[in-house]
Amino acid sequence: MEEQEEQVRTPEANDYSFGPLGDAQGPEPTEAQDWLWENIEGALSDRAIARARDFTDLSEDARAKLASVELAGTIGKLEAQFAFTPEHTAKLSALLKYLYLRRFRKTEFARITARILDLTPEQMGPIEEALRDVLEASDAFKPLEKKARTSAIAPELDALPRVVPQRFSAEGTREEEPPTPPLEEPFILHEEKSLADTANETTPRETRSSFSFTPPETGGQKSQRPVTVRIETETEKPKARVVHYSKLRTPLENESQ
Amino acid sequence: MIRNMYPLGDFSTSQIKEMARAIQDAELDPENQMDPVRLYALRPDAAPDPLRFIRSIPPDDAAFIIPDAFAGSAGPELAAKLTLPQLEAIGTRGDVFLMAAILETLKVVAEQHPENQDVKEAFAYIRRSPAWQM
């Protein structure tokens, strides 16, 4: 009897089917994993997930400050000093997080904290003093300020800038390339006005909207006159549409017979 | 589902161990062999000595541990072994699902072993850390 050689399958590059996992073995989570994820999703409300998303939008410095062991130690000292319960300590920590998440202003921190933790204004003084660094740092993470409104229409151009392609010679000096000859004109379905023609217009171009706007004067200087706004209305009455049912173009069956 | 966004998330511990063995297979082309440490850093539950390995994970890498690592009977012990610098890094990164997984498993340890000092220290840090408040 011939001995059959045992066929040994050798792995090849990028052969993901090789190995103990076999062909396309997908994940097989255990009941313990399912239980864990049920608890995770049950513990997190939609608001908590939204807060977490806002937290990750903070800068790394802000997040590091809020997670720092040093800050936790400071709050731990306050916890001991004021005999906070674990729940009160967690609330104080949460209020600091809400401050950074812009849920309220820094000027409101003392009032809100005193109300939630049932503290007097005199008790808030040492707390604010102990947390002064983290409270002051919360101002460093302001949202972006809104820029002053500027005209949405570009200023008029006297002439279009001419872009000349440049190339470098063998010596490394720049050479100006001669302009390439224009190609055969392509088929143009709709010819639009060039930018130069548009820019040289003295009157505002008619737009489809009934709102017109006079662009400010060029020269880089602010115009002292207020911007004039002119609302245009249609001068002609719309033509009334009249439908004649008596003279149909397409004869009906009765008429044709 | 949220858990689907974690690669290697739904694989069981034994599957991860098999993966680690596969990438270390001596018969593989040396170019395709990989150090399984990167795999264990994501799923420390599959490491040869999980309780010892998890403490050796650099804090910045610990922030990327997959929540499934804390499932099962070994999960609570694993969570209790996290160091304060690791918890700090996890709080800085702000993966709320990982943080919730750690909290849930720490609660189990606290119920079973209320005298565990590691758990007490972890809970003390967590309630005092604004980043860990959900």
Coordinates of C-alpha atoms in Angstrom, one line a residue:
Chain A
M1 CA 0.0 0.0 0.0
E2 CA 1.4 3.3 -1.0
E3 CA 2.0 5.6 1.8
Q4 CA 0.1 8.8 1.2
E5 CA 2.0 11.8 2.0
E6 CA 0.5 13.9 4.5
Q7 CA -0.6 17.1 2.9
V8 CA 0.8 19.9 4.9
R9 CA -0.8 23.2 4.1
T10 CA 1.7 26.0 4.2
P11 CA 0.7 29.5 5.0
E12 CA 1.0 32.2 2.4
A13 CA 1.2 35.9 2.8
N14 CA -2.1 37.5 3.6
D15 CA -3.8 34.1 4.0
Y16 CA -6.1 35.0 6.8
S17 CA -7.8 31.6 6.6
F18 CA -4.8 29.9 7.9
G19 CA -4.5 29.1 11.5
P20 CA -6.6 28.0 14.4
L21 CA -9.4 30.5 13.6
G22 CA -9.9 28.8 10.4
D23 CA -11.9 30.2 7.5
A24 CA -13.6 33.5 8.4
Q25 CA -14.2 32.8 12.0
G26 CA -16.2 35.7 13.3
P27 CA -16.3 37.0 16.8
E28 CA -18.0 34.8 19.3
P29 CA -18.7 36.9 22.4
T30 CA -19.4 35.2 25.6
E31 CA -22.5 35.6 27.8
A32 CA -20.2 37.6 30.2
Q33 CA -19.4 40.0 27.4
D34 CA -23.1 40.4 26.6
W35 CA -23.8 41.0 30.2
L36 CA -21.1 43.6 30.5
W37 CA -22.4 45.5 27.5
E38 CA -26.0 45.4 28.8
N39 CA -24.8 47.0 32.0
I40 CA -22.7 49.6 30.1
E41 CA -25.6 50.7 27.9
G42 CA -27.9 50.6 30.9
A43 CA -25.6 52.8 33.0
L44 CA -25.2 55.5 30.3
S45 CA -28.1 57.7 29.4
D46 CA -28.3 59.6 26.2
R47 CA -27.4 62.8 28.1
A48 CA -24.3 61.1 29.6
I49 CA -23.2 60.1 26.1
A50 CA -23.8 63.6 24.9
R51 CA -21.7 65.0 27.7
A52 CA -19.0 62.5 26.9
R53 CA -19.0 63.7 23.4
D54 CA -18.7 67.3 24.5
F55 CA -15.9 66.3 26.8
T56 CA -13.9 64.8 24.0
D57 CA -14.3 68.0 22.1
L58 CA -12.4 69.8 24.8
S59 CA -8.7 70.3 24.3
E60 CA -6.3 67.7 25.6
D61 CA -5.0 70.1 28.2
A62 CA -8.5 70.7 29.5
R63 CA -9.3 67.0 29.6
A64 CA -5.9 66.3 31.3
K65 CA -6.6 68.9 33.9
L66 CA -10.0 67.5 34.7
A67 CA -8.6 64.0 34.9
S68 CA -5.5 64.8 36.9
V69 CA -4.7 63.0 40.1
E70 CA -3.6 66.3 41.5
L71 CA -7.1 67.8 41.1
A72 CA -8.6 64.7 42.6
G73 CA -6.3 65.2 45.6
T74 CA -7.4 68.8 46.0
I75 CA -11.0 67.7 46.0
G76 CA -10.1 64.9 48.4
K77 CA -8.8 67.5 50.9
L78 CA -12.0 69.5 50.5
E79 CA -13.9 66.3 51.1
A80 CA -12.2 65.8 54.4
Q81 CA -12.4 69.4 55.4
F82 CA -16.1 69.8 54.9
A83 CA -17.0 66.2 55.7
F84 CA -18.6 65.6 52.3
T85 CA -20.3 62.4 51.7
P86 CA -19.1 60.5 48.6
E87 CA -22.2 61.7 46.8
H88 CA -21.4 65.3 47.6
T89 CA -17.9 64.9 46.5
A90 CA -19.0 63.4 43.2
K91 CA -21.4 66.3 42.7
L92 CA -18.6 68.8 43.3
S93 CA -16.5 67.0 40.7
A94 CA -19.4 66.9 38.3
L95 CA -20.0 70.7 38.7
L96 CA -16.4 71.3 37.7
K97 CA -16.9 69.2 34.6
Y98 CA -20.1 71.0 33.7
L99 CA -18.3 74.3 34.1
Y100 CA -15.7 73.3 31.5
L101 CA -18.6 72.0 29.3
R102 CA -20.1 75.5 29.4
R103 CA -23.3 74.4 31.1
F104 CA -23.0 77.5 33.2
R105 CA -20.7 80.5 33.6
K106 CA -17.8 80.7 36.0
T107 CA -19.5 83.6 37.8
E108 CA -22.4 81.2 38.6
F109 CA -20.2 78.4 40.0
A110 CA -20.3 79.6 43.6
R111 CA -24.0 80.1 43.7
I112 CA -24.9 76.8 42.0
T113 CA -22.4 74.8 44.0
A114 CA -23.6 76.3 47.3
R115 CA -27.2 75.4 46.4
I116 CA -26.5 71.9 45.3
L117 CA -24.1 71.0 48.2
D118 CA -26.2 73.0 50.7
L119 CA -23.3 75.3 51.6
T120 CA -23.2 78.8 52.9
P121 CA -21.4 81.6 51.0
E122 CA -18.8 81.6 53.8
Q123 CA -18.1 77.9 53.2
M124 CA -17.8 78.5 49.4
G125 CA -14.8 80.9 50.0
P126 CA -12.3 78.2 50.9
I127 CA -13.6 75.9 48.2
E128 CA -13.2 78.6 45.5
E129 CA -9.8 79.4 46.9
A130 CA -8.7 75.7 46.8
L131 CA -10.0 75.3 43.2
R132 CA -8.8 78.7 42.0
D133 CA -6.4 77.3 39.5
V134 CA -8.9 75.0 37.8
L135 CA -11.6 77.7 37.9
E136 CA -9.4 80.3 36.3
A137 CA -8.2 77.8 33.7
S138 CA -11.8 77.2 32.6
D139 CA -11.7 80.7 31.0
A140 CA -8.8 79.6 28.8
F141 CA -11.1 77.2 27.0
K142 CA -13.7 79.7 25.7
P143 CA -15.7 78.9 22.6
L144 CA -14.5 80.7 19.5
E145 CA -15.6 84.3 19.4
K146 CA -17.8 85.4 16.5
K147 CA -16.0 87.5 13.9
A148 CA -17.3 90.9 12.9
R149 CA -19.6 90.7 9.9
T150 CA -18.0 91.5 6.6
S151 CA -19.4 91.9 3.2
A152 CA -20.2 88.6 1.5
I153 CA -19.5 90.1 -1.9
A154 CA -16.0 90.3 -3.1
P155 CA -14.6 93.8 -4.0
E156 CA -14.5 94.8 -7.6
L157 CA -11.4 94.0 -9.5
D158 CA -9.8 96.4 -11.9
A159 CA -7.9 93.6 -13.7
L160 CA -7.6 90.0 -13.3
P161 CA -4.3 88.8 -11.9
R162 CA -2.2 87.0 -14.6
V163 CA -0.7 83.8 -13.4
V164 CA 2.5 83.0 -15.3
P165 CA 3.8 79.5 -14.9
Q166 CA 7.4 79.5 -14.0
R167 CA 10.0 76.8 -14.4
F168 CA 13.5 76.4 -13.3
S169 CA 16.4 76.1 -15.7
A170 CA 19.3 73.8 -15.3
E171 CA 21.2 76.4 -13.5
G172 CA 18.5 76.7 -11.0
T173 CA 17.3 80.1 -12.1
R174 CA 13.7 80.9 -12.8
E175 CA 12.5 81.2 -16.3
E176 CA 9.2 82.6 -17.4
E177 CA 7.4 80.3 -19.7
P178 CA 5.9 81.7 -22.8
P179 CA 2.1 81.5 -22.7
T180 CA 0.8 78.5 -24.4
P181 CA -1.2 79.0 -27.6
P182 CA -4.9 78.7 -27.1
L183 CA -6.4 75.4 -27.9
E184 CA -9.2 75.0 -30.5
E185 CA -12.3 76.5 -29.0
P186 CA -14.5 73.9 -27.5
F187 CA -18.2 73.7 -28.1
I188 CA -19.9 76.0 -25.6
L189 CA -23.5 75.3 -24.9
H190 CA -24.0 78.4 -22.8
E191 CA -21.6 81.3 -22.9
E192 CA -21.3 83.1 -19.6
K193 CA -20.0 86.5 -19.0
S194 CA -16.3 86.7 -18.1
L195 CA -15.3 87.9 -14.7
A196 CA -13.6 91.0 -16.2
D197 CA -16.9 92.0 -17.9
T198 CA -18.7 91.5 -14.7
A199 CA -16.2 93.4 -12.7
N200 CA -16.2 96.5 -15.0
E201 CA -19.9 96.9 -14.7
T202 CA -20.9 100.2 -13.1
T203 CA -24.4 99.2 -12.2
P204 CA -25.2 96.3 -10.0
R205 CA -25.9 93.1 -11.9
E206 CA -29.4 92.0 -11.9
T207 CA -29.9 89.0 -9.9
R208 CA -32.8 86.6 -9.7
S209 CA -33.7 87.7 -6.2
S210 CA -35.6 90.9 -5.6
F211 CA -33.0 92.1 -3.1
S212 CA -30.3 94.4 -4.4
F213 CA -27.2 95.6 -2.6
T214 CA -24.7 98.3 -3.5
P215 CA -21.2 97.0 -2.8
P216 CA -19.0 99.4 -0.7
E217 CA -16.4 101.6 -2.2
T218 CA -13.0 100.1 -2.8
G219 CA -9.7 101.5 -1.5
G220 CA -9.6 99.7 1.8
Q221 CA -11.2 102.6 3.7
K222 CA -14.4 102.2 5.5
S223 CA -17.3 104.0 3.9
Q224 CA -18.9 106.6 6.2
R225 CA -22.2 106.3 4.4
P226 CA -24.6 103.6 5.6
V227 CA -25.1 100.7 3.2
T228 CA -28.1 101.4 1.0
V229 CA -30.6 98.6 0.6
R230 CA -33.1 98.7 -2.2
I231 CA -35.9 96.2 -2.4
E232 CA -37.1 95.8 -6.0
T233 CA -40.6 94.7 -6.8
E234 CA -42.0 93.6 -10.1
T235 CA -43.3 96.5 -12.1
E236 CA -45.3 94.5 -14.6
K237 CA -48.4 92.6 -13.6
P238 CA -48.1 88.9 -14.2
K239 CA -50.0 87.9 -17.3
A240 CA -53.1 86.0 -16.5
R241 CA -53.3 82.6 -17.9
V242 CA -56.4 81.8 -19.7
V243 CA -57.4 78.2 -20.6
H244 CA -60.0 77.7 -23.3
Y245 CA -61.9 74.5 -22.9
S246 CA -64.1 75.2 -25.9
K247 CA -61.4 74.8 -28.6
L248 CA -59.5 71.6 -27.8
R249 CA -56.6 70.8 -30.1
T250 CA -57.1 67.2 -29.8
P251 CA -60.6 66.2 -30.9
L252 CA -62.6 64.0 -28.6
E253 CA -64.0 60.6 -29.7
N254 CA -67.5 61.9 -30.1
E255 CA -66.3 64.6 -32.4
S256 CA -64.2 62.5 -34.5
Q257 CA -67.0 59.9 -35.2
Chain B
M1 CA -24.3 48.8 18.1
I2 CA -21.8 50.7 20.0
R3 CA -19.7 47.7 20.8
N4 CA -19.1 47.1 17.1
M5 CA -16.9 50.1 16.9
Y6 CA -14.2 48.3 18.9
P7 CA -11.9 46.1 16.8
L8 CA -11.3 42.8 18.6
G9 CA -14.2 43.8 20.8
D10 CA -16.6 40.9 20.4
F11 CA -14.0 38.2 20.3
S12 CA -13.8 36.0 23.3
T13 CA -10.7 35.7 25.4
S14 CA -9.9 32.3 24.0
Q15 CA -10.2 33.7 20.4
I16 CA -7.8 36.5 21.2
K17 CA -5.4 33.9 22.6
E18 CA -5.6 31.9 19.4
M19 CA -4.9 35.0 17.4
A20 CA -1.9 35.7 19.5
R21 CA -0.6 32.2 18.9
A22 CA -1.3 32.5 15.2
I23 CA 0.8 35.7 14.8
Q24 CA 3.6 34.1 16.7
D25 CA 3.6 30.9 14.7
A26 CA 7.1 29.9 13.9
E27 CA 6.1 28.5 10.6
L28 CA 4.9 31.9 9.4
D29 CA 7.1 34.1 7.3
P30 CA 9.2 36.1 9.7
E31 CA 8.0 39.2 8.0
N32 CA 4.4 38.3 8.9
Q33 CA 5.2 37.4 12.5
M34 CA 4.0 40.0 15.0
D35 CA 4.6 40.7 18.6
P36 CA 1.4 39.9 20.5
V37 CA 2.1 42.5 23.1
R38 CA 0.2 45.1 21.0
L39 CA -2.7 42.6 21.0
Y40 CA -2.5 42.1 24.8
A41 CA -2.4 45.8 25.4
L42 CA -5.8 46.0 23.9
R43 CA -7.1 42.8 25.4
P44 CA -5.1 42.2 28.6
D45 CA -7.5 39.5 29.5
A46 CA -5.8 37.3 26.9
A47 CA -2.2 37.9 28.2
P48 CA -0.4 34.9 29.7
D49 CA -0.5 36.6 33.2
P50 CA -3.3 39.2 32.9
L51 CA -3.1 40.6 36.4
R52 CA 0.5 41.2 36.1
F53 CA 0.5 42.3 32.5
I54 CA -2.2 45.0 32.9
R55 CA -0.1 46.9 35.4
S56 CA 2.7 47.1 32.9
I57 CA 0.7 48.7 30.2
P58 CA 1.9 52.3 29.7
P59 CA -0.9 54.7 30.8
D60 CA -1.3 56.2 27.3
D61 CA -1.9 52.7 25.9
A62 CA -4.2 51.8 28.8
A63 CA -6.6 54.4 27.6
F64 CA -7.2 52.2 24.5
I65 CA -8.1 49.0 26.4
I66 CA -11.2 47.4 24.9
P67 CA -14.1 47.2 27.4
D68 CA -14.6 43.5 26.7
A69 CA -11.3 42.9 28.5
F70 CA -13.2 43.4 31.8
A71 CA -15.9 40.8 31.0
G72 CA -16.1 37.4 32.7
S73 CA -14.9 36.2 36.1
A74 CA -11.4 37.7 35.7
G75 CA -12.7 41.1 34.7
P76 CA -13.3 42.6 38.2
E77 CA -9.8 41.6 39.3
L78 CA -8.3 43.0 36.2
A79 CA -10.1 46.4 36.8
A80 CA -8.9 46.4 40.4
K81 CA -5.3 46.2 39.1
L82 CA -5.4 49.4 37.1
T83 CA -3.1 52.0 38.5
L84 CA -3.9 55.7 39.2
P85 CA -1.8 56.9 36.2
Q86 CA -3.7 54.5 34.0
L87 CA -7.1 55.7 35.3
E88 CA -5.9 59.2 34.8
A89 CA -5.0 58.5 31.2
I90 CA -8.4 56.8 30.6
G91 CA -10.2 59.8 32.1
T92 CA -8.2 62.1 29.9
R93 CA -9.1 60.2 26.7
G94 CA -12.7 60.2 27.8
D95 CA -13.9 56.8 26.4
V96 CA -17.1 56.8 28.3
F97 CA -17.8 53.1 27.5
L98 CA -14.5 52.0 28.8
M99 CA -15.0 54.1 31.9
A100 CA -18.4 52.6 32.4
A101 CA -17.0 49.1 32.0
I102 CA -14.4 49.7 34.6
L103 CA -16.9 51.2 37.0
E104 CA -19.3 48.3 36.6
T105 CA -16.6 45.8 37.3
L106 CA -15.1 47.7 40.2
K107 CA -18.6 47.7 41.8
V108 CA -18.5 43.9 41.7
V109 CA -15.2 43.8 43.4
A110 CA -16.3 46.3 46.0
E111 CA -19.3 44.1 46.8
Q112 CA -17.2 40.9 47.0
H113 CA -14.1 42.3 48.6
P114 CA -15.0 45.6 50.4
E115 CA -11.6 45.6 52.2
N116 CA -9.6 45.6 48.9
Q117 CA -7.4 48.7 49.1
D118 CA -6.8 48.9 45.4
V119 CA -10.5 49.2 44.8
K120 CA -10.9 51.8 47.6
E121 CA -8.2 53.9 46.1
A122 CA -9.7 53.6 42.6
F123 CA -13.1 54.6 43.8
A124 CA -11.7 57.5 45.8
Y125 CA -10.0 58.8 42.7
I126 CA -13.0 58.3 40.4
R127 CA -15.5 60.2 42.6
R128 CA -13.0 63.1 43.0
S129 CA -12.1 63.3 39.3
P130 CA -14.4 65.6 37.2
A131 CA -13.4 63.7 34.1
W132 CA -14.9 60.5 35.5
Q133 CA -18.3 62.0 36.3
M134 CA -20.9 60.9 33.9

